């Protein structure tokens, strides 16, 4: 036998029956986005590397160490598998002048790629749902986006998720804070780890979201950006908070929640659970009013979030009631291959009515014994077996046997009326 080939480490196959959960989640997402009048955007998975270097930021973990980058073998272009999709959405918005006639509310779902150490809730290919609102400067869209994420998670039956938020103000406020921050960190130089040393001048804000326990206490005492906010920024923040209150979304301020890049402003937030260990951030987002300009577009206010769907589904598995694996409504038992033309034509008619039917498939030299066919029918989870026996077919009928209600009841139904009956089964 030839040598086996396995999936790339940290990249997962999503298989049935688990894939049904994914479909369930995706259906919920589409319905909810539709109710909020958000429209789908799909951008390429591969983008020019420069898009992320500029749009995600040179001093971020993603660009410093997590990107799958390669050179196009044919023309030497520098390309990267998208590690996130906000830069792609903004690139597309600039390229197609999407906001020429007003703001846009967009969402996407799809795979992202980051070269991380694989562990529960952290993969090298993972799926993100994202929502991005382009062209609106007001706090009401920040709140709308947060309410949307909250509704989605609550609608999936999830509990005990807290919302942390902060404000990054505007660039002038951040500059004043940054000076105080660098001075503070310099005073505590002995506690800074290598990452922090490196970021001290390039991106001191990012030191605040360090995961190093040895730096936590020092970081707790650092100057808070909130104390540097002017009236306008405070009003923006308070409006978001008031609107969250009105919509029943509980929130807490976390002064250390940051996105350390100059194109961020005002609101930043995360949705966090304590029930997934260290990978507890389900959703992160914020306002990025400066990003359009960084990517060569006209100044355009924007705000959005990204949600990790593996983590969301892991929490669904942990918290929500049991999930029923999907099953067909009926299983077609075919005693003899001679009946196949009639069987397949009948099943087409049932499916056209929306009934889910699985047809028995033979072994190549026959359809198999009735016993083995009934076993397969049982295993399929179908509620009924449709038995296309030669005697019944000769009379223009099939036998319908109940598989799940314990009765084992069998009735003959005329083929002509089968669809009418089957429609009442639809799951
Ligand atoms: P973390 O601090 O967990 O590394 P992050 O700040 O890198 O998260 P974002 O870039 O804000 O995450 O991405 C948004 C969401 O995508 C995260 O909140 C998380 O739910 C999910 N996510 C990020 N990286 C991964 C990954 N490697 N595997 C699975 N989900 C991920
Ligand atoms: Mg990360």
Short mmCIF file of N, CA and C in Angstrom, two decimals, residues 2-3 19 36 52 60 66 74 81 85 89 148 154 186 314 382 412 422 427:
data_model
loop_
_atom_site.label_atom_id
_atom_site.label_comp_id
_atom_site.label_asym_id
_atom_site.label_seq_id
_atom_site.Cartn_x
_atom_site.Cartn_y
_atom_site.Cartn_z
N UNK A 2 0.40 2.24 -0.68
CA UNK A 2 1.15 3.51 -0.73
C UNK A 2 1.12 4.18 0.64
N UNK A 3 2.09 5.03 0.88
CA UNK A 3 2.17 5.72 2.16
C UNK A 3 0.99 6.69 2.32
N UNK A 19 -20.15 18.03 11.10
CA UNK A 19 -20.31 19.09 10.11
C UNK A 19 -21.74 19.65 10.13
N UNK A 36 -30.47 41.85 10.32
CA UNK A 36 -29.82 43.13 10.64
C UNK A 36 -29.43 43.88 9.37
N UNK A 52 -1.29 42.74 4.58
CA UNK A 52 -1.30 42.43 6.01
C UNK A 52 -0.19 43.16 6.75
N UNK A 60 2.52 43.40 14.98
CA UNK A 60 1.58 42.44 15.58
C UNK A 60 2.16 41.03 15.56
N UNK A 66 3.23 34.80 12.43
CA UNK A 66 2.17 33.81 12.19
C UNK A 66 1.73 33.65 10.73
N UNK A 74 5.39 31.59 -10.33
CA UNK A 74 5.38 31.98 -11.73
C UNK A 74 5.78 33.42 -11.96
N UNK A 81 -1.54 33.69 2.77
CA UNK A 81 -2.87 33.15 3.09
C UNK A 81 -3.45 34.05 4.17
N UNK A 85 -9.52 38.88 7.99
CA UNK A 85 -10.17 39.34 6.76
C UNK A 85 -10.51 40.82 6.74
N UNK A 89 -11.30 43.02 3.34
CA UNK A 89 -12.58 43.72 3.14
C UNK A 89 -12.32 45.19 2.81
N UNK A 148 -25.21 42.79 17.99
CA UNK A 148 -25.30 41.70 17.01
C UNK A 148 -24.51 40.47 17.48
N UNK A 154 -26.10 34.47 22.18
CA UNK A 154 -27.25 34.10 23.01
C UNK A 154 -28.20 33.20 22.22
N UNK A 186 9.77 52.24 31.13
CA UNK A 186 11.21 52.41 31.29
C UNK A 186 11.60 52.32 32.77
N UNK A 314 -17.14 24.85 20.18
CA UNK A 314 -16.66 24.10 21.34
C UNK A 314 -17.53 24.45 22.56
N UNK A 382 -33.49 7.07 9.94
CA UNK A 382 -34.75 7.44 9.28
C UNK A 382 -35.95 7.01 10.12
N UNK A 412 -49.51 -0.28 3.44
CA UNK A 412 -49.25 -0.07 2.01
C UNK A 412 -49.81 1.27 1.60
N UNK A 422 -45.75 11.81 2.33
CA UNK A 422 -44.38 12.04 2.79
C UNK A 422 -44.14 13.49 3.21
N UNK A 427 -38.78 17.06 8.24
CA UNK A 427 -38.16 17.47 9.50
C UNK A 427 -37.80 18.93 9.46
#
